[in-house]
mmCIF file of C-alpha atoms and ligand atoms in Angstrom:
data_model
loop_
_atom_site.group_PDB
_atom_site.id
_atom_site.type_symbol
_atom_site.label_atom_id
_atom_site.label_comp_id
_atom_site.label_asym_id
_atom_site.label_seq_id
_atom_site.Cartn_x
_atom_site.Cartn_y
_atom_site.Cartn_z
ATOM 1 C CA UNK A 1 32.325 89.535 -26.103
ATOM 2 C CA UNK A 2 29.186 91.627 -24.013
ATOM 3 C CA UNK A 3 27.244 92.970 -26.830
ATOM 4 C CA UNK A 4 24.119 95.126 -25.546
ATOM 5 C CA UNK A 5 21.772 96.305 -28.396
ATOM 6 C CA UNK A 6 19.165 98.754 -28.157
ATOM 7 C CA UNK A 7 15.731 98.380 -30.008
ATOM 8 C CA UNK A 8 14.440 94.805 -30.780
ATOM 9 C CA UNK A 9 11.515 95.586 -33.487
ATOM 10 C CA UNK A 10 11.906 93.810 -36.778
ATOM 11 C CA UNK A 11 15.465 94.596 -37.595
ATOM 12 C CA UNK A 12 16.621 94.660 -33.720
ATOM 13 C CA UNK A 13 15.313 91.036 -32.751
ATOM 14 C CA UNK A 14 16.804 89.779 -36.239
ATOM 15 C CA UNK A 15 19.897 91.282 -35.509
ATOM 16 C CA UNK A 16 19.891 89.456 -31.634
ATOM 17 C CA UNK A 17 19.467 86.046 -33.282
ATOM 18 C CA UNK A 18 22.458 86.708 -35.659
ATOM 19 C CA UNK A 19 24.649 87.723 -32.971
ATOM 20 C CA UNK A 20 23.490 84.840 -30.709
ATOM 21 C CA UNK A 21 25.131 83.080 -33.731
ATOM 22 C CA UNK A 22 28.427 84.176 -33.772
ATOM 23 C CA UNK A 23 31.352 82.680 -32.155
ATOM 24 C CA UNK A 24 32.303 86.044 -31.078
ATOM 25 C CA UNK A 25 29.830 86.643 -28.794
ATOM 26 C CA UNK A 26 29.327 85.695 -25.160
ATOM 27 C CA UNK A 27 26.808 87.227 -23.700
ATOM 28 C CA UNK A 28 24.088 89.605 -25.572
ATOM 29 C CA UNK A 29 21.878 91.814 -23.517
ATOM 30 C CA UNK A 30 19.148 94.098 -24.973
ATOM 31 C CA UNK A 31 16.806 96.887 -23.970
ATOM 32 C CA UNK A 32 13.396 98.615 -25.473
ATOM 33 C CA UNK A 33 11.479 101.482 -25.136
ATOM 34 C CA UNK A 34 8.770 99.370 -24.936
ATOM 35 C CA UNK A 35 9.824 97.397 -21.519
ATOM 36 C CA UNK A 36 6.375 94.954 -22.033
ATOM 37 C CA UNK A 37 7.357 93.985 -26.030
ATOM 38 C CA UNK A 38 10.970 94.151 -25.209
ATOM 39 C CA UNK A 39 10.721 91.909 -22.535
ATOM 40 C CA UNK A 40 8.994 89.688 -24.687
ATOM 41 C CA UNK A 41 11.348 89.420 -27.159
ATOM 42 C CA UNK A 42 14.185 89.028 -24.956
ATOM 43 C CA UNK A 43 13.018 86.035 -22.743
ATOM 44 C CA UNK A 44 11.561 84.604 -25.959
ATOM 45 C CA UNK A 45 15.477 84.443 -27.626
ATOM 46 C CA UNK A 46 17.152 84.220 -24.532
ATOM 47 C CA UNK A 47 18.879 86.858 -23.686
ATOM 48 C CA UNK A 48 19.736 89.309 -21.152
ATOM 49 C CA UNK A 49 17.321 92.310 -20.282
ATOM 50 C CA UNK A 50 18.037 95.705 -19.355
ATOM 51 C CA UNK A 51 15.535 98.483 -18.288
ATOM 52 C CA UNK A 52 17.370 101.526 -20.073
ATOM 53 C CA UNK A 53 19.878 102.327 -22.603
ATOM 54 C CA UNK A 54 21.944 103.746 -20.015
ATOM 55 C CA UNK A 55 21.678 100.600 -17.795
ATOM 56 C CA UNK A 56 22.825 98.285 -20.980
ATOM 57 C CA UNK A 57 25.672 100.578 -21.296
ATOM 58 C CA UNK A 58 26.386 100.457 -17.812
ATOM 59 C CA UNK A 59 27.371 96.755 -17.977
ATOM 60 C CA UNK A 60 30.486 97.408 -19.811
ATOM 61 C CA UNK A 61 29.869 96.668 -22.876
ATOM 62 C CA UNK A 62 32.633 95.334 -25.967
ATOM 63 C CA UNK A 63 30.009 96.484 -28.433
ATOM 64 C CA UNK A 64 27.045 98.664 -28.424
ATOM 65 C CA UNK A 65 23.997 98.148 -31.641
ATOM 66 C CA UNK A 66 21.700 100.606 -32.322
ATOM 67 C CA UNK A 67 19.018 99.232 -33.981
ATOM 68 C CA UNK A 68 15.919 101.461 -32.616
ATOM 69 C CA UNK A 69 13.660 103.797 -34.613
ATOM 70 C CA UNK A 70 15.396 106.299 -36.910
ATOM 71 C CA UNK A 71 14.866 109.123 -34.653
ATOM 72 C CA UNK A 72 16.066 107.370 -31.456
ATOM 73 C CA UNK A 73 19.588 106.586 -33.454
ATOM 74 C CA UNK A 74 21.220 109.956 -32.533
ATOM 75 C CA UNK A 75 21.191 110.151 -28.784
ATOM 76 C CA UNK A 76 21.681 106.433 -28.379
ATOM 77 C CA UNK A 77 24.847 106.406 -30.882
ATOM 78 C CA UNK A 78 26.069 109.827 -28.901
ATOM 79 C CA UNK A 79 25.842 107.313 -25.565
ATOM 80 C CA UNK A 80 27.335 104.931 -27.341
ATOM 81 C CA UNK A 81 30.224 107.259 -28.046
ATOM 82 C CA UNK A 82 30.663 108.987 -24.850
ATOM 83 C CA UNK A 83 30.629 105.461 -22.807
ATOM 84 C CA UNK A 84 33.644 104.931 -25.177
ATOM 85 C CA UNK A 85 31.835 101.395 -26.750
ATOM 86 C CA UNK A 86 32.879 100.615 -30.810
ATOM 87 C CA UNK A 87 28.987 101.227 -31.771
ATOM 88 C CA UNK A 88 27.147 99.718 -34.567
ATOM 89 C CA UNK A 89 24.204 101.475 -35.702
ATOM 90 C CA UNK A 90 20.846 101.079 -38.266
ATOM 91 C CA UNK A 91 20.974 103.316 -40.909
ATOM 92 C CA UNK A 92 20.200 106.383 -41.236
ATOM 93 C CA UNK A 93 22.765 107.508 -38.648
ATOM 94 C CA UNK A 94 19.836 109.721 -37.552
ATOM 95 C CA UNK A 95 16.532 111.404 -38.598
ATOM 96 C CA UNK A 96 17.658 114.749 -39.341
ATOM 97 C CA UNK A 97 20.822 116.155 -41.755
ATOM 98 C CA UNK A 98 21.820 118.486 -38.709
ATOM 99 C CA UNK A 99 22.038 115.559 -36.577
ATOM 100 C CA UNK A 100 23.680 113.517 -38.729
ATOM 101 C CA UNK A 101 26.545 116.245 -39.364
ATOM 102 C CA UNK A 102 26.627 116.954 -35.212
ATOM 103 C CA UNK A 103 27.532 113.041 -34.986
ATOM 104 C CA UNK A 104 30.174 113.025 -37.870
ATOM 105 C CA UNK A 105 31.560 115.517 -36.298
ATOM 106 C CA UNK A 106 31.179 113.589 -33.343
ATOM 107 C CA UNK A 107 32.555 110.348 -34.300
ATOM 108 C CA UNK A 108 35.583 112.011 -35.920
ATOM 109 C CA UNK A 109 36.775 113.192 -32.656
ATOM 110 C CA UNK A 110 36.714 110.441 -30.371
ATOM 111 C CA UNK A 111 38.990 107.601 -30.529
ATOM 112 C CA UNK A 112 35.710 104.874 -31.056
ATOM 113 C CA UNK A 113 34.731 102.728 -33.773
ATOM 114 C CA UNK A 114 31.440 103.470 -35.349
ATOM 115 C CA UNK A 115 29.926 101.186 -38.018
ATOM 116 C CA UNK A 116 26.661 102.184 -39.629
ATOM 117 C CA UNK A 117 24.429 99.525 -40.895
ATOM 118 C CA UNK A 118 24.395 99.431 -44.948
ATOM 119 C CA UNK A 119 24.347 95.977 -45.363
ATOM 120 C CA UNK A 120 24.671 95.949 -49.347
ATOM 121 C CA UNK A 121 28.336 96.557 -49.029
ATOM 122 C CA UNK A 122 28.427 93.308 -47.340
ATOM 123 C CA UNK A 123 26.099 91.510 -49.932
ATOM 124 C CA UNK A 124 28.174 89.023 -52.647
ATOM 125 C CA UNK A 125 26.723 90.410 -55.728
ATOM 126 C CA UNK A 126 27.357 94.509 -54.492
ATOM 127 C CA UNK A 127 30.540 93.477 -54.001
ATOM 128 C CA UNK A 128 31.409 91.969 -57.564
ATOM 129 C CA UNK A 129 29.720 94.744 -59.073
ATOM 130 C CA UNK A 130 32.141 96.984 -57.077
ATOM 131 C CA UNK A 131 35.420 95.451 -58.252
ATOM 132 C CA UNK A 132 34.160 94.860 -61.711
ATOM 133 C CA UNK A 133 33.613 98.532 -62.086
ATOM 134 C CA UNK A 134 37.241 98.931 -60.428
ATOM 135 C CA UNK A 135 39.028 96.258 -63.025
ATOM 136 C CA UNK A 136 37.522 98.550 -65.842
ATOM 137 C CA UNK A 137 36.114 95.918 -67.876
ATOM 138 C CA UNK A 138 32.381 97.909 -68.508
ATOM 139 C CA UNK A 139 34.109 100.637 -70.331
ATOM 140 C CA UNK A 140 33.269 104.193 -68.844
ATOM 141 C CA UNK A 141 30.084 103.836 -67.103
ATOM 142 C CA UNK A 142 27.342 105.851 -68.319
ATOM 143 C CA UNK A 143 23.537 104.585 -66.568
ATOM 144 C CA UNK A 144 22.962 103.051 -63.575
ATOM 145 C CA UNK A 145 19.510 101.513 -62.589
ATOM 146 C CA UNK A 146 18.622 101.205 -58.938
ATOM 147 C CA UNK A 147 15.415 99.410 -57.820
ATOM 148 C CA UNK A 148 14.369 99.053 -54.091
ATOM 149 C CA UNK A 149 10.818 97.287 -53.969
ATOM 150 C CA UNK A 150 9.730 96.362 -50.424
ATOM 151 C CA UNK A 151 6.494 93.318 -50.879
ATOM 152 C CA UNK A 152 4.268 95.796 -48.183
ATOM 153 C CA UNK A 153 4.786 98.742 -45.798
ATOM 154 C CA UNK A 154 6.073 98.158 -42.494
ATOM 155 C CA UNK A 155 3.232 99.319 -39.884
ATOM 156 C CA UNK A 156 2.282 102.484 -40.273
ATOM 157 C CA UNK A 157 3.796 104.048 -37.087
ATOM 158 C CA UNK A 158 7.064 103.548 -38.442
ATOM 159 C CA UNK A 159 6.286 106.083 -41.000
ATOM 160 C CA UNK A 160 6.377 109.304 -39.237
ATOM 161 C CA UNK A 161 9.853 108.701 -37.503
ATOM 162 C CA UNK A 162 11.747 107.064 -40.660
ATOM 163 C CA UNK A 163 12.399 110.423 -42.218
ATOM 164 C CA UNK A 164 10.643 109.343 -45.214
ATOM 165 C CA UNK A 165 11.247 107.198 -48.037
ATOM 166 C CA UNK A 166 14.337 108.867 -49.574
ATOM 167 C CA UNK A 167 15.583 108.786 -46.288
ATOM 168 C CA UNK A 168 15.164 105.645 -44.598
ATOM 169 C CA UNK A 169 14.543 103.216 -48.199
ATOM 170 C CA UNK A 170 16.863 105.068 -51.024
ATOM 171 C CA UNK A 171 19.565 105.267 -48.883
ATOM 172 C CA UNK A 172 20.746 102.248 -49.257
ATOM 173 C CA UNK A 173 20.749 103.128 -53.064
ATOM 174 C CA UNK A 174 22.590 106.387 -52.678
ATOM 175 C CA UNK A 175 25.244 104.685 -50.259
ATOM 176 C CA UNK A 176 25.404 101.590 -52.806
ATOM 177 C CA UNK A 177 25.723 103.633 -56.055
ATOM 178 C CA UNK A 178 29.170 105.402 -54.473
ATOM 179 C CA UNK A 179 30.174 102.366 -53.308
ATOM 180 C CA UNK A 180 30.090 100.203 -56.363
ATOM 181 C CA UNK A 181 31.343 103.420 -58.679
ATOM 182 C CA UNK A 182 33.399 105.191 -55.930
ATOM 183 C CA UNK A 183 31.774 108.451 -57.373
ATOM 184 C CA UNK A 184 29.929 111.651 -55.614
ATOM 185 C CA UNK A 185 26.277 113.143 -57.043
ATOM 186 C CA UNK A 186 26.610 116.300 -57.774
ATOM 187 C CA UNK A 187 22.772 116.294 -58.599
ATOM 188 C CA UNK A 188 19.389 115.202 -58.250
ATOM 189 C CA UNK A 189 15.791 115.445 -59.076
ATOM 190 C CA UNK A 190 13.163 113.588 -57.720
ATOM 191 C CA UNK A 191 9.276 112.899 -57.511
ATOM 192 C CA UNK A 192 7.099 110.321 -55.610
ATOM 193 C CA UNK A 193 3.748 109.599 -55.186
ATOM 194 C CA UNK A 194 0.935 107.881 -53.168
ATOM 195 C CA UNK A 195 -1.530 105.319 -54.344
ATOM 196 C CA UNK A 196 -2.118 103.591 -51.179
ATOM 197 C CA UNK A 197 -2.392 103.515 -47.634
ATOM 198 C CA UNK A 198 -3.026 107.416 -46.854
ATOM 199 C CA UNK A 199 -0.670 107.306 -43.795
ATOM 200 C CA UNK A 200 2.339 107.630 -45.806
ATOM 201 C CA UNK A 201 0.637 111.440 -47.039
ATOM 202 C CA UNK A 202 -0.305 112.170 -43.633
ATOM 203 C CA UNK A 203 3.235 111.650 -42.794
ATOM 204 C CA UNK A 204 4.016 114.303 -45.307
ATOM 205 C CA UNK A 205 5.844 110.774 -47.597
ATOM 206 C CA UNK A 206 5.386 108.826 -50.536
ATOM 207 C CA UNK A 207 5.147 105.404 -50.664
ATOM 208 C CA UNK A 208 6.694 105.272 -54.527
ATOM 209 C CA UNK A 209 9.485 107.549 -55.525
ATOM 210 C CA UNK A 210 11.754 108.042 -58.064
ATOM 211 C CA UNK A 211 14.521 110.026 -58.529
ATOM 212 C CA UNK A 212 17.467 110.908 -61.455
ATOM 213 C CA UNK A 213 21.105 111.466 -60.203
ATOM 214 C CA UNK A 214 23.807 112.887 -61.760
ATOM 215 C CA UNK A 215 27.171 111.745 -60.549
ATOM 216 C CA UNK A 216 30.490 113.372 -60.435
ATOM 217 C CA UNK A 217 31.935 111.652 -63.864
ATOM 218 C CA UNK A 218 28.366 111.912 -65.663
ATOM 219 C CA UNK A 219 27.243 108.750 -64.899
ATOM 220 C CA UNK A 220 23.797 109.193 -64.754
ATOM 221 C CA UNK A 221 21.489 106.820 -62.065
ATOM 222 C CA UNK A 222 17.725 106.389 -62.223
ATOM 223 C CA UNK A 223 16.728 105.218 -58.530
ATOM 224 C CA UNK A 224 13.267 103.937 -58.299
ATOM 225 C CA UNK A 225 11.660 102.724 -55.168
ATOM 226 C CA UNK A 226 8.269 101.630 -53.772
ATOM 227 C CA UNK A 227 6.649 100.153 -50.571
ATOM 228 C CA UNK A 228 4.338 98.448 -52.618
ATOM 229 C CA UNK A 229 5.938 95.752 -54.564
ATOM 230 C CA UNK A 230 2.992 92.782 -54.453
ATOM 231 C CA UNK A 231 5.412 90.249 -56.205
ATOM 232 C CA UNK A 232 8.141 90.164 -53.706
ATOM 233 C CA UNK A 233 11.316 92.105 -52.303
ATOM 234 C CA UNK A 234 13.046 93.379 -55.123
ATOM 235 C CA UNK A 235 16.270 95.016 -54.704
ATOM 236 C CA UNK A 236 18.828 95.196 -57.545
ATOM 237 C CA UNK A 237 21.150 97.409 -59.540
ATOM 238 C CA UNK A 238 22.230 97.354 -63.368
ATOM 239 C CA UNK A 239 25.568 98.786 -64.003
ATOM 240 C CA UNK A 240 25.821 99.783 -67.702
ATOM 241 C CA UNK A 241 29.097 100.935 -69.594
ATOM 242 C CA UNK A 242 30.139 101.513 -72.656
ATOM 243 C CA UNK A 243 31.845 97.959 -72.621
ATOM 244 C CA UNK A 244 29.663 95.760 -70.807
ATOM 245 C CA UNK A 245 26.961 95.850 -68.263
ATOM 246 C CA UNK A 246 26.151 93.759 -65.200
ATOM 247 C CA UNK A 247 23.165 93.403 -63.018
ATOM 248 C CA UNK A 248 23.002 92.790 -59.196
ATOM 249 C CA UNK A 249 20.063 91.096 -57.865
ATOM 250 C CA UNK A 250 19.338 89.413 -61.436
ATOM 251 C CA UNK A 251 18.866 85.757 -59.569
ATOM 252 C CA UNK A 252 16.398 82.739 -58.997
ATOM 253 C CA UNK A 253 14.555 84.331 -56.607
ATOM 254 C CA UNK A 254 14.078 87.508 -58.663
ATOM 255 C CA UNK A 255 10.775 89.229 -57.740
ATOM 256 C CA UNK A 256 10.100 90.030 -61.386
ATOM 257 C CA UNK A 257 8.447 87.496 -63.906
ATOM 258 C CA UNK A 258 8.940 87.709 -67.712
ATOM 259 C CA UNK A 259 5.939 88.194 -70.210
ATOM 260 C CA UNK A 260 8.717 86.638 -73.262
ATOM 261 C CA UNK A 261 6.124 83.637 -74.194
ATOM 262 C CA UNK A 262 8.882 80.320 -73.263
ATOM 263 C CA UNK A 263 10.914 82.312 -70.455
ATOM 264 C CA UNK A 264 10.210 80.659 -67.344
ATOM 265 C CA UNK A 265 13.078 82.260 -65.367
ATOM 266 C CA UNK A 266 13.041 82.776 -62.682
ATOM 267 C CA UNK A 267 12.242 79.530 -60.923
ATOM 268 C CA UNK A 268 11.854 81.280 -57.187
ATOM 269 C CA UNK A 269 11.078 81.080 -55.009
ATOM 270 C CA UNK A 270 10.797 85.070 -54.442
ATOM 271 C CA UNK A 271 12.528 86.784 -52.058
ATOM 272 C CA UNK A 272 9.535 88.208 -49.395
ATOM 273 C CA UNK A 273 11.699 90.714 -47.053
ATOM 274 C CA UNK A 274 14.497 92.448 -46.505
ATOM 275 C CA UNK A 275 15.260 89.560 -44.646
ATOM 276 C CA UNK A 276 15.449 86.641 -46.717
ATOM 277 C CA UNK A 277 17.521 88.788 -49.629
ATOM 278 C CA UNK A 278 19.793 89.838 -47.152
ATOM 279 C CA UNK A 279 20.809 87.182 -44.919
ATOM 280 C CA UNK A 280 24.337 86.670 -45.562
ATOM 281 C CA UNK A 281 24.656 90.500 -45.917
ATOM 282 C CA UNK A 282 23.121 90.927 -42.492
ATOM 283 C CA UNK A 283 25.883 88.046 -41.108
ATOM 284 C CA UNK A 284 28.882 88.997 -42.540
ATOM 285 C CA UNK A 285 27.963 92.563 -41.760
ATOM 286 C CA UNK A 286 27.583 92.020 -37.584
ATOM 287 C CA UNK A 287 31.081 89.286 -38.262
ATOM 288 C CA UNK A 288 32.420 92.608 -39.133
ATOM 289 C CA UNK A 289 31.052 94.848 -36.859
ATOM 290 C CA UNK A 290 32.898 92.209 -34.038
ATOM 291 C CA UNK A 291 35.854 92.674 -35.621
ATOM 292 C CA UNK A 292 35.556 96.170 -35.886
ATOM 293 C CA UNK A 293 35.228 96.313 -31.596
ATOM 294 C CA UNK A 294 37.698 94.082 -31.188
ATOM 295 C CA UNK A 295 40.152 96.811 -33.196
ATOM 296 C CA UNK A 296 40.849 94.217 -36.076
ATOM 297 C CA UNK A 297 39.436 96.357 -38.367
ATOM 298 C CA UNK A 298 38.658 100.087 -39.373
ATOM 299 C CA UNK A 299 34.844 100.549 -39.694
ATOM 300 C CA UNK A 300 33.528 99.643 -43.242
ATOM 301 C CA UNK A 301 30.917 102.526 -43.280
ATOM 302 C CA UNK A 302 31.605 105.228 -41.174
ATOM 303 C CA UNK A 303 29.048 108.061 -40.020
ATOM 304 C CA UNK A 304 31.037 110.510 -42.519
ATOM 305 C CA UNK A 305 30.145 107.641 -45.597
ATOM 306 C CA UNK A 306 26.290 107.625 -43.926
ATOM 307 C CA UNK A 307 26.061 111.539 -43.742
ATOM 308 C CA UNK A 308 27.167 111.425 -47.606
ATOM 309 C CA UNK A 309 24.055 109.152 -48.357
ATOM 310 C CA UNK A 310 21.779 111.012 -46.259
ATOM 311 C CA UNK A 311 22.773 114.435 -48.155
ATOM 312 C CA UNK A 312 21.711 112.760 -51.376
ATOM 313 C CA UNK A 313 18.681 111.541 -49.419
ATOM 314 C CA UNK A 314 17.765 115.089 -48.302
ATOM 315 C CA UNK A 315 18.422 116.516 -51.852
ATOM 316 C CA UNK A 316 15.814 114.737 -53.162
ATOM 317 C CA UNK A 317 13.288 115.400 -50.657
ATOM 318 C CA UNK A 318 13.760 119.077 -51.140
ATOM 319 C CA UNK A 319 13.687 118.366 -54.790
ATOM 320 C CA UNK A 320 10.290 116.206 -54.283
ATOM 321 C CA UNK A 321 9.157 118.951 -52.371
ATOM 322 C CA UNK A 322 10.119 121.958 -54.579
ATOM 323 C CA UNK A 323 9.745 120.266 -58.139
ATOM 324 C CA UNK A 324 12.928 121.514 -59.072
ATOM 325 C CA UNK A 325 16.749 119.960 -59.636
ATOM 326 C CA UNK A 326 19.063 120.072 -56.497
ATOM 327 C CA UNK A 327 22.715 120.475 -56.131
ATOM 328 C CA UNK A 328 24.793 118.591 -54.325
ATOM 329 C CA UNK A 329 26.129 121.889 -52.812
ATOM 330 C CA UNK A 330 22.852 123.285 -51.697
ATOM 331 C CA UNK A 331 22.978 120.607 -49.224
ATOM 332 C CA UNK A 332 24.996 121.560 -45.707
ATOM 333 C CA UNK A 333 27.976 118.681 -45.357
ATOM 334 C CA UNK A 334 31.135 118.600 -42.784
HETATM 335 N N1 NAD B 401 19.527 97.784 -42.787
HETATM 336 C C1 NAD B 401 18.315 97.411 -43.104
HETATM 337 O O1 NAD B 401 18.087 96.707 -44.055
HETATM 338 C C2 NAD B 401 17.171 97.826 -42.230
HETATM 339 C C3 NAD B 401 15.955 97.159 -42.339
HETATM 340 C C4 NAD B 401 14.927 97.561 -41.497
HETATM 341 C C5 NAD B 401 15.086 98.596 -40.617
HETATM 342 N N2 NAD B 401 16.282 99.246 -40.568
HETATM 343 C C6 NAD B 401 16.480 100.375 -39.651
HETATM 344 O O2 NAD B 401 16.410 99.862 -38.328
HETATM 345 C C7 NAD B 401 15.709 100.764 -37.484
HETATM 346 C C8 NAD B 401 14.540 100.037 -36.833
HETATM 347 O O3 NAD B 401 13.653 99.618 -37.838
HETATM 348 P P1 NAD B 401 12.539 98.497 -37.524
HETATM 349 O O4 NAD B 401 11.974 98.132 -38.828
HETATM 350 O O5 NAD B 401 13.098 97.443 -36.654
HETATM 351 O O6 NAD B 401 11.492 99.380 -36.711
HETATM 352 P P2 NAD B 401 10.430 98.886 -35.640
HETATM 353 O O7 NAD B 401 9.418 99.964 -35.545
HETATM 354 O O8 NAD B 401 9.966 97.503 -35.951
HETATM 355 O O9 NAD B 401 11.256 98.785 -34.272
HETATM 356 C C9 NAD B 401 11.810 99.894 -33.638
HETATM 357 C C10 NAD B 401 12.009 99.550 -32.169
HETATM 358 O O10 NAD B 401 12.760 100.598 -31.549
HETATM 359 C C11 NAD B 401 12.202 100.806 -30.253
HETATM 360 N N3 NAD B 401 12.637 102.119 -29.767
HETATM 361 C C12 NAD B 401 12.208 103.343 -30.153
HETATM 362 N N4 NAD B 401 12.887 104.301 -29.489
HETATM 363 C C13 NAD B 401 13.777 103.677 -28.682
HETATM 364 C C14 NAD B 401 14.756 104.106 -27.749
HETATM 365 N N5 NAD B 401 14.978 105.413 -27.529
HETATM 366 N N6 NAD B 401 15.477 103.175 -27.099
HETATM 367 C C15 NAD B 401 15.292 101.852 -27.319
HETATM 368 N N7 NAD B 401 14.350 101.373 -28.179
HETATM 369 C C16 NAD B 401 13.619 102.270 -28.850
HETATM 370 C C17 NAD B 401 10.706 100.652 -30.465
HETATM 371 O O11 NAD B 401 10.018 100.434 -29.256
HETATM 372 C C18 NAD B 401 10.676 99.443 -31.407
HETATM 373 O O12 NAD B 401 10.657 98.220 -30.684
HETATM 374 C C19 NAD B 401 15.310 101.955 -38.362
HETATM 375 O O13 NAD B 401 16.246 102.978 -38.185
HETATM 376 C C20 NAD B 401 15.398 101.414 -39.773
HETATM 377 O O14 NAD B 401 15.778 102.419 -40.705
HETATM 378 C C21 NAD B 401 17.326 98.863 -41.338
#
């Protein structure tokens, strides 16, 4: 397969070195904004270069990533779509909600494959989690307890064009939490704050947030999230019912040490990035995506499942914002 992949930062060059790895793929051809760092990048994994999106796209692609900077996603994944090329693309599916409705819309309309990059559904421990839940054996669920802990903020031009921390860093956690309980929030309310660099409140964001969701059934989930985590990358979820309770994320490289005198778990070594916890997530995920534009399979996460996660997303930035609880249904959907 010709995969051509647009955006080779920290997530974009990762993703070229996974795809270099798969059996699937032939030939793998990126482009940049930045043609003097893109470059770069591309002679220094070997790969093919192309001076614009719509050059890459040009080449006749079998599969198009998106893997820019949030607010580049939605006109690259609309040329993705009207060159006809099963796209894969970084979450969010784009900066804003109106965008993100314009390319469900979009996507529902067109005969091509769109797969949109929430790598926890691909992730071993999600996934048991999920069909636990499904076999019953918790009971009726009644908390959930989300942490997302990144060990330090990206660079702090990132910031401004993420769409902030609900947005581009709780999302996963809002996609997650309906995956692994198939239920919708009907409500949220959230609050953040900022204790340290002061671009993140220049950037009108938080750099620790925290938020309380009430989904469909009752379940209740308390999301937590911070881009200050010193001891590591910490990214789990505790699933607790009135039967049983399991924990994703509760392994030896836990970023999270005990203060029980004795308890030396866990032996590490930490997890340091999004990277390292996610590894096999990030494989399988791009495996799929091949399969996916080779017509093998239906997407796993499709732009209406990423609109659904942004609307929680956006709910709780009006609720940072306001102070107040926010409905489900004050938030424009399909
Ligand atoms: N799934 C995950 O776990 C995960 C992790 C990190 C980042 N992401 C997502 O991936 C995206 C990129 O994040 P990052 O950390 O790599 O950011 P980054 O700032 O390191 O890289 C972004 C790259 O996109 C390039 N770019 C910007 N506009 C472009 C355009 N129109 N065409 C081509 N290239 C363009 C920039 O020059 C830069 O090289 C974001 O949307 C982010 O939310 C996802």
């Amino acid at each position: 397969m010709r995969i051509g992949l647009a955006g080779v930062g920290r997530i974009g060059a990762f993703h070229t070195e996974t795809l270099k790895a798969l059996d699937d793929v032939d030939e793998l051809v990126v482009t940049d904004a930045d043609v003097a760092v893109g470059r770069g990048v591309a002679e220094r994994l070997g790969v093919g270069w192309a001076d614009t999106p719509q050059e890459l796209l040009g080449l006749g692609l079998d599969g198009f990533v998106v893997a820019a900077a949030t607010n580049a996603h939605a006109s690259l994944l609309r040329a993705g779509l009207e060159a006809g090329v099963p796209t894969f693309c970084e979450k969010p599916v784009a900066g804003t909600l109106a965008e993100s409705i314009e390319l469900a819309k979009l996507a529902a309309s067109v005969d091509v494959p769109v797969h949109v990059g929430f790598q926890r559904r691909f992730d071993a421990g999600y996934q048991r989690a999920a069909e636990v839940v499904r076999t019953g054996a918790l009971g009726f669920l009644h908390t959930l307890r989300a942490v997302t802990g990144d060990e330090a903020p990206p660079h702090a031009a990132y910031i401004p064009t993420s769409g902030g921390i609900f947005r581009d860093c709780n999302v996963h956690d809002f996609d997650i939490i309906r995956f692994v309980t198939g239920h919708e929030v009907v409500s949220v309310f959230a609050t953040g704050s900022n204790r340290g660099e002061a671009f993140f409140g220049q950037a009108g964001d938080v750099d620790t947030a925290a938020a309380v969701l009430t989904l469909d059934d009752g379940t209740l989930a308390q999301v937590s999230s911070t881009r200050y985590n010193g001891a590591g990358h910490d990214v789990r979820l505790e699933v607790v019912g009135s039967a049983g309770s399991v924990a994703v994320g509760l392994d030896d490289s836990l970023a999270l040490t005990s203060a029980e005198p004795g308890v030396t778990f866990p032996p590490g070594p930490v997890h340091h990035s999004f990277m390292d916890r996610f590894l096999p997530a990030y494989r399988a995920e791009l495996t799929a995506f091949a399969d996916v534009a080779r017509g093998l399979r239906p997407s796993p996460c499709t732009v209406a499942d990423a609109l659904e996660a942004f609307r929680v997303a956006e709910a709780c930035d009006v609720s940072r914002r306001e102070g107040r609880v926010v409905r489900l249904d004050e938030v424009e959907s399909l």
